[in-house]
C-alpha positions as semicolon CSV with decimal commas, in nm:
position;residue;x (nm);y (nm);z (nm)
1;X;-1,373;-2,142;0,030
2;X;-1,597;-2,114;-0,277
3;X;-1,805;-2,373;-0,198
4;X;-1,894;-2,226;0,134
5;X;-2,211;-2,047;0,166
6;X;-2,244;-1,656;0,247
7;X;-2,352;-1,688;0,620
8;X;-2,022;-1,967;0,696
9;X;-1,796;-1,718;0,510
10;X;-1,885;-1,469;0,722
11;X;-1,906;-1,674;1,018
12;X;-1,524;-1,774;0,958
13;X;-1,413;-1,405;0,905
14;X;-1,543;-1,371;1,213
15;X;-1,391;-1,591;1,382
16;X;-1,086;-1,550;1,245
17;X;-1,120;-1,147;1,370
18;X;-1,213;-1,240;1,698
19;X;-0,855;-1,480;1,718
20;X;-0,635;-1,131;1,612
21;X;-0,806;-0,941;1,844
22;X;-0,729;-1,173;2,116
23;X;-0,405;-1,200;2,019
24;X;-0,303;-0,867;1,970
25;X;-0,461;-0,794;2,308
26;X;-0,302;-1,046;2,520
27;X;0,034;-1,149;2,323
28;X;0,402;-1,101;2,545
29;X;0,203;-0,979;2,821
30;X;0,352;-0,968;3,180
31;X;0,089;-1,021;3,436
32;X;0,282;-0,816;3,651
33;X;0,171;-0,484;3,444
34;X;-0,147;-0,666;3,266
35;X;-0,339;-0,308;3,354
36;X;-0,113;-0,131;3,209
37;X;-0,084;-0,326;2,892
38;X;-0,506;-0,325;2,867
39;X;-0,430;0,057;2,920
40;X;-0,217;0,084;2,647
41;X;-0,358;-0,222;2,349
42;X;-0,753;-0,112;2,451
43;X;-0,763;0,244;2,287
44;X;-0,516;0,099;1,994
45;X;-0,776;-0,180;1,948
46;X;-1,061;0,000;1,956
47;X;-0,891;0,262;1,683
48;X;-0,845;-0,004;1,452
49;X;-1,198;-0,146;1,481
50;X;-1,354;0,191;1,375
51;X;-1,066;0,279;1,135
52;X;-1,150;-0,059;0,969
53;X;-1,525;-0,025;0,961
54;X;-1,507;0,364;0,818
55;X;-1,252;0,278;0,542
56;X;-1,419;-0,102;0,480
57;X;-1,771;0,045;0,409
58;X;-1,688;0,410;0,273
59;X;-1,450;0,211;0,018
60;X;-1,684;-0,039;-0,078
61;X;-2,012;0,232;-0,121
62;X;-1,730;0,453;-0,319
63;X;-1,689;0,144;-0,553
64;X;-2,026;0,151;-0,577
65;X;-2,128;0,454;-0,728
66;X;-1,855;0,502;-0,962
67;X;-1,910;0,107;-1,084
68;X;-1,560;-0,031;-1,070
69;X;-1,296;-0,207;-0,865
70;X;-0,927;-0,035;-0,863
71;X;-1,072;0,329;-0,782
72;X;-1,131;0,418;-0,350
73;X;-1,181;0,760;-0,212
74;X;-0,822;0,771;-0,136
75;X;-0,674;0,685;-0,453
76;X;-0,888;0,999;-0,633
77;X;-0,700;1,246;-0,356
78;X;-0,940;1,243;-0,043
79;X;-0,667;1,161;0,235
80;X;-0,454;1,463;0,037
81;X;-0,750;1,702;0,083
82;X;-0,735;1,656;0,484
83;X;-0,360;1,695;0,480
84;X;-0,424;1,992;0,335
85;X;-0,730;2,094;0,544
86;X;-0,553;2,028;0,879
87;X;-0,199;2,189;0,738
88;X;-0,425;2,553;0,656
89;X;-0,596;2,560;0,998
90;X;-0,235;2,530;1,166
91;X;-0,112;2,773;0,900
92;X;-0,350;3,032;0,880
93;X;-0,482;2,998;1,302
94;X;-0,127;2,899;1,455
95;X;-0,056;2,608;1,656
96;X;-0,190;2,739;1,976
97;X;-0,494;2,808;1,853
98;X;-0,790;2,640;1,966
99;X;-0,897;2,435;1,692
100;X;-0,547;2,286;1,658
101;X;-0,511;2,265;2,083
102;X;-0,866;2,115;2,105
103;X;-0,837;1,807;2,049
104;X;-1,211;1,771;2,015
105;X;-1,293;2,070;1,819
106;X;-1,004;1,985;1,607
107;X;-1,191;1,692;1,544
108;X;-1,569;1,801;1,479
109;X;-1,349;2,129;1,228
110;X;-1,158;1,867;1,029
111;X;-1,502;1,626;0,998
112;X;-1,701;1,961;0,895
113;X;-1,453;2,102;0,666
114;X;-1,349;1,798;0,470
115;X;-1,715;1,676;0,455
116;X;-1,853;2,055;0,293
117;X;-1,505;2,058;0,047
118;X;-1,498;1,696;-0,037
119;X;-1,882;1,666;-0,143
120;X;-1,876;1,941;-0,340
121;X;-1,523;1,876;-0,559
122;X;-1,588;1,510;-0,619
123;X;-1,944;1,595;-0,642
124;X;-1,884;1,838;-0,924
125;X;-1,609;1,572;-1,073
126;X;-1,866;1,300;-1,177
127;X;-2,110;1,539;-1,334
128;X;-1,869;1,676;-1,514
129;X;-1,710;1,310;-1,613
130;X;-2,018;1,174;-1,677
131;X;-1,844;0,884;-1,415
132;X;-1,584;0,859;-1,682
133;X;-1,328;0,613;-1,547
134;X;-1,022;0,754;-1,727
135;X;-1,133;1,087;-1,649
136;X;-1,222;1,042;-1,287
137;X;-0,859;0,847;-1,193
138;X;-0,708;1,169;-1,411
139;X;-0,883;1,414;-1,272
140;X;-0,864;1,255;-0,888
141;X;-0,465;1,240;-0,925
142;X;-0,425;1,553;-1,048
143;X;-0,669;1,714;-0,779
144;X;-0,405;1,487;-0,510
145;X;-0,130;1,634;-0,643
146;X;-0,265;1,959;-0,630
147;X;-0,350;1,919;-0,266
148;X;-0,031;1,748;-0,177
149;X;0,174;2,042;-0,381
150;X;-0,026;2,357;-0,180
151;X;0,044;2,149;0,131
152;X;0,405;2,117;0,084
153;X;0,407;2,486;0,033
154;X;0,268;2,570;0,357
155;X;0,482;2,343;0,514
156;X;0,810;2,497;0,367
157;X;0,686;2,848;0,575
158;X;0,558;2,727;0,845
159;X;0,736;2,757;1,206
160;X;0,939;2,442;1,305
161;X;0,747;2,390;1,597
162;X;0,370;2,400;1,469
163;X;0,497;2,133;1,225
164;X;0,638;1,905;1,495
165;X;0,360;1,960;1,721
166;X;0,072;1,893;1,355
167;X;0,313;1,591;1,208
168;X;0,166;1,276;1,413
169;X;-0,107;1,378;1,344
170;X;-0,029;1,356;0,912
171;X;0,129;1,014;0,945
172;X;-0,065;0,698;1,016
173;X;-0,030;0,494;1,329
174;X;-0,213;0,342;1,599
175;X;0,082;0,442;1,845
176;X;-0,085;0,805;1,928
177;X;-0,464;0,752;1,933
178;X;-0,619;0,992;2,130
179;X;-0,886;0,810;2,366
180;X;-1,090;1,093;2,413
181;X;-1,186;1,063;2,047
182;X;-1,303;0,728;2,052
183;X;-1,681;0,790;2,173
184;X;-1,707;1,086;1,969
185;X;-1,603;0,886;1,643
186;X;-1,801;0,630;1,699
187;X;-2,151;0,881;1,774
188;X;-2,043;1,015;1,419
189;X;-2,024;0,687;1,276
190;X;-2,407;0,605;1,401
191;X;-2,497;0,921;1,320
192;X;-2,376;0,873;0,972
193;X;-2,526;0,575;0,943
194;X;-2,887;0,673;1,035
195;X;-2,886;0,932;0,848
196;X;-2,843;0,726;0,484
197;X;-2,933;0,406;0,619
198;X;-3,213;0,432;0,288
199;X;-2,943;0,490;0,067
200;X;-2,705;0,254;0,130
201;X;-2,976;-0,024;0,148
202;X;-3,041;0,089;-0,251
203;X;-2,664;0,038;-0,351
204;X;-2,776;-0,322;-0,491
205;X;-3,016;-0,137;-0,706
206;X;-2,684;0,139;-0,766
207;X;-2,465;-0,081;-0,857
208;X;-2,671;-0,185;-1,206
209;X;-2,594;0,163;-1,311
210;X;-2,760;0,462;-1,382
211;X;-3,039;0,372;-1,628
212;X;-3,125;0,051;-1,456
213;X;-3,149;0,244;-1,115
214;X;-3,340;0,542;-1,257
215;X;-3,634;0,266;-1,395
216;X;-3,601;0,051;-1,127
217;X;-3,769;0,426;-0,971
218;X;-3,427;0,524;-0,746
219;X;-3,377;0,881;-0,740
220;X;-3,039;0,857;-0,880
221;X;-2,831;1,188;-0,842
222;X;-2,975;1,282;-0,523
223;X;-2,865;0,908;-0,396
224;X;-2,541;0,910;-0,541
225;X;-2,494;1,278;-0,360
226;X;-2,608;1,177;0,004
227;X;-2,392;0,875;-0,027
228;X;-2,077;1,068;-0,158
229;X;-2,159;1,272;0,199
230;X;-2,149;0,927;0,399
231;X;-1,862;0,828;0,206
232;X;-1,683;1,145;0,300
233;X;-1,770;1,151;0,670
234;X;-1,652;0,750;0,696
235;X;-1,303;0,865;0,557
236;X;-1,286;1,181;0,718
237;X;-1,382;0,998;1,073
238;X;-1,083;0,728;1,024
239;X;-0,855;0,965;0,878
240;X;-0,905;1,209;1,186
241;X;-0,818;0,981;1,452
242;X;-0,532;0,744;1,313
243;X;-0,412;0,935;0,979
244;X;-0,410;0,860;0,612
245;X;-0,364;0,551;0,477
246;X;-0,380;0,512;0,170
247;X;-0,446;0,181;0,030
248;X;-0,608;0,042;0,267
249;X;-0,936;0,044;0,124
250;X;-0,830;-0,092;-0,199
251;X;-0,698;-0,433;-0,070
252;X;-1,029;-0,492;0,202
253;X;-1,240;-0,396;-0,062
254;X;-1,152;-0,630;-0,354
255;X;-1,029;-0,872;-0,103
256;X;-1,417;-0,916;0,004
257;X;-1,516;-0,897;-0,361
258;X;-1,303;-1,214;-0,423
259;X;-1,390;-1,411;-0,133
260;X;-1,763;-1,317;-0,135
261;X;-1,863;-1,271;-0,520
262;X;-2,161;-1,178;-0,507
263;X;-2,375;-0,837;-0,567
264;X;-2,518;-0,821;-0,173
265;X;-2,349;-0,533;-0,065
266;X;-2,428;-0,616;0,294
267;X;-2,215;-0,930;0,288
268;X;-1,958;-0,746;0,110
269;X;-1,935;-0,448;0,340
270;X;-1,946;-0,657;0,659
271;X;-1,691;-0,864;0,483
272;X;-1,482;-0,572;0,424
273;X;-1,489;-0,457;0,804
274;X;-1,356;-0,786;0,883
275;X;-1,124;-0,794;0,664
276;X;-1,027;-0,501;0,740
277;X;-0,972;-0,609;1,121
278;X;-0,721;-0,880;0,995
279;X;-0,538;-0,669;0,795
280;X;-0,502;-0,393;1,059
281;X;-0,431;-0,607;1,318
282;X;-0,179;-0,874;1,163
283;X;-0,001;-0,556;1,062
284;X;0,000;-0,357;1,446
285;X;0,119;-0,712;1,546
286;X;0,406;-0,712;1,328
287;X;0,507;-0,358;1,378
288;X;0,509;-0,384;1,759
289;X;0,650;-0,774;1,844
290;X;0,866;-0,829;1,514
291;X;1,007;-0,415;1,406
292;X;0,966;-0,341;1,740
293;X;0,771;0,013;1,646
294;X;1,048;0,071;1,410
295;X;0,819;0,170;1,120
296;X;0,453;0,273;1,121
297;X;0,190;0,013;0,968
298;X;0,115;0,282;0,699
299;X;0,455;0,141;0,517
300;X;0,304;-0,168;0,478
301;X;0,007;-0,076;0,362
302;X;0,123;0,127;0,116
303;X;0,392;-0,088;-0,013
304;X;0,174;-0,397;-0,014
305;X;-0,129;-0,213;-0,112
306;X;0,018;-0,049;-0,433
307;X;0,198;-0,384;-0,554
308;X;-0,201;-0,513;-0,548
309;X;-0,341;-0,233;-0,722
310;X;-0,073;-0,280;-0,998
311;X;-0,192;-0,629;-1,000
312;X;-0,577;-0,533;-1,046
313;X;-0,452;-0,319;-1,361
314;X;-0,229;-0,603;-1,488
315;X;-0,534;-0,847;-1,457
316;X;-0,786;-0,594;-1,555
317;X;-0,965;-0,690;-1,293
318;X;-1,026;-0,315;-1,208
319;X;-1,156;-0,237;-1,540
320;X;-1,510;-0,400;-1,440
């Protein structure tokens, strides 16, 4: 694989993508009910494509701006912050209220909300840190637990039946997509894009650091903010319409750093979309033809995701 060049390594995760896809769309299917089967695997599909494009890119840009490997916007407390966002709406506005009923404005309040909160905490964090490593992983876990703690605490009060009706929504899957979501996420996604297209085209210059980007003439802090902002949509996007999960965005992102290894971020984000695919995919495959929707594909991505980022540490190959 090393020997291959940029363009054929892409070209192959390509390919490969395009082979899960088509088998994850027409696997065990009866031609009988092949309608209802596209019916069903379409809208899951699609939800993974976009859940694996916001979390590939928003983890790699993340990495980006803080210069280093083992830290993503959900391992500093980000998918923690929209538990808690969506828990307080249903709290404080009820279950029947619109903006827990809608699932549309439900949407565009939990994309808003986390966007506004999440800019401005982890924008305040690295100023403060001085993009400290140590003290942005300890200040990021102790912000989760804080969010995860105030959560809990809301949850212990609240009626029985808000929290059924809010929990799928607080536990990742692909089994409960909402298809009426899917357009909107993806105008937010191209919206999001537009709007710091400059920016992320300067993360090769961002990437060098602070001193080198500042003399190199990149307007450094108000960069780093308006990415933080894409970052923060991209997350929010993914984690609105199939849950958290958690380390996803670790294992795509460092899994395109080791097959790519190189400093063009736009092989290395489009190779963390892919890979991103695969991993999403392999997984739904798994869950629904081997555990037979058993389990939810967030169990595997935790439990596989965590054993790699103790292998990062262990390797100190998150150190640089």
């Amino acid at each position: 694989m090393h020997s291959l060049s940029l363009r054929s390594k892409i070209i192959l995760l390509s390919v490969l993508s395009v082979l899960f896809i088509l088998i994850y769309q027409f696997i065990f299917i009866d031609m009988k009910f092949f309608d209802y089967a596209m019916y069903i695997r379409t809208p899951k599909l699609l939800a993974i494509i976009i859940a694996a494009f916001c979390i590939g890119y928003a983890s790699m840009i993340f990495q980006s701006i803080i210069n280093n490997r083992i830290v993503t916007p959900c391992l500093l407390g980000m998918n923690s912050l929209y538990i808690l966002i969506h828990t307080s709406i249903v709290f404080f506005l009820g279950g029947t209220s619109i903006f827990a009923t809608n699932n549309k404005i439900a949407f565009v309040t939990d994309v808003i909300l986390m966007g506004i909160l999440a800019t401005t905490i982890y924008g305040f964090l690295f100023k403060k840190t001085k993009h400290n490593m140590l003290y942005i992983l300890l200040s990021g876990s102790v912000f989760a637990t804080f969010f995860t703690s105030v959560s809990n605490t809301m949850v212990r009060v609240m009626d029985p039946n808000e929290y059924d009706t809010m929990l799928s929504d607080l536990v990742a899957g692909f089994d409960h997509v909402n298809a009426e979501l899917l357009t909107m996420a993806v105008a937010l996604i191209i919206i999001t894009i537009v709007l710091f297209y400059k920016e992320i085209k300067l993360l090769d210059i961002i990437s060098l650091g602070k001193n080198q980007a500042i003399n190199l003439g990149v307007n450094y802090d108000t960069t780093i903010t308006k990415l933080l902002i894409g970052v923060t949509f991209l997350i929010t996007i993914a984690t609105a319409l199939v849950g958290p999960i958690s380390f996803l965005g670790l294992i795509i992102a460092n899994l395109s750093r080791e097959l790519f290894k190189t400093y063009k971020h736009s092989y290395l984000m489009l190779g963390s979309f892919l890979m991103g695919i695969i991993v999403l995919l392999l997984g739904q495959i798994l869950i629904e033809h081997v555990f037979g929707f058993s389990t939810q594909i967030s169990v595997f991505i935790n439990l596989f995701g965590g054993a790699y980022f103790l292998y990062l540490i262990f390797k100190n190959k998150g150190l640089n």
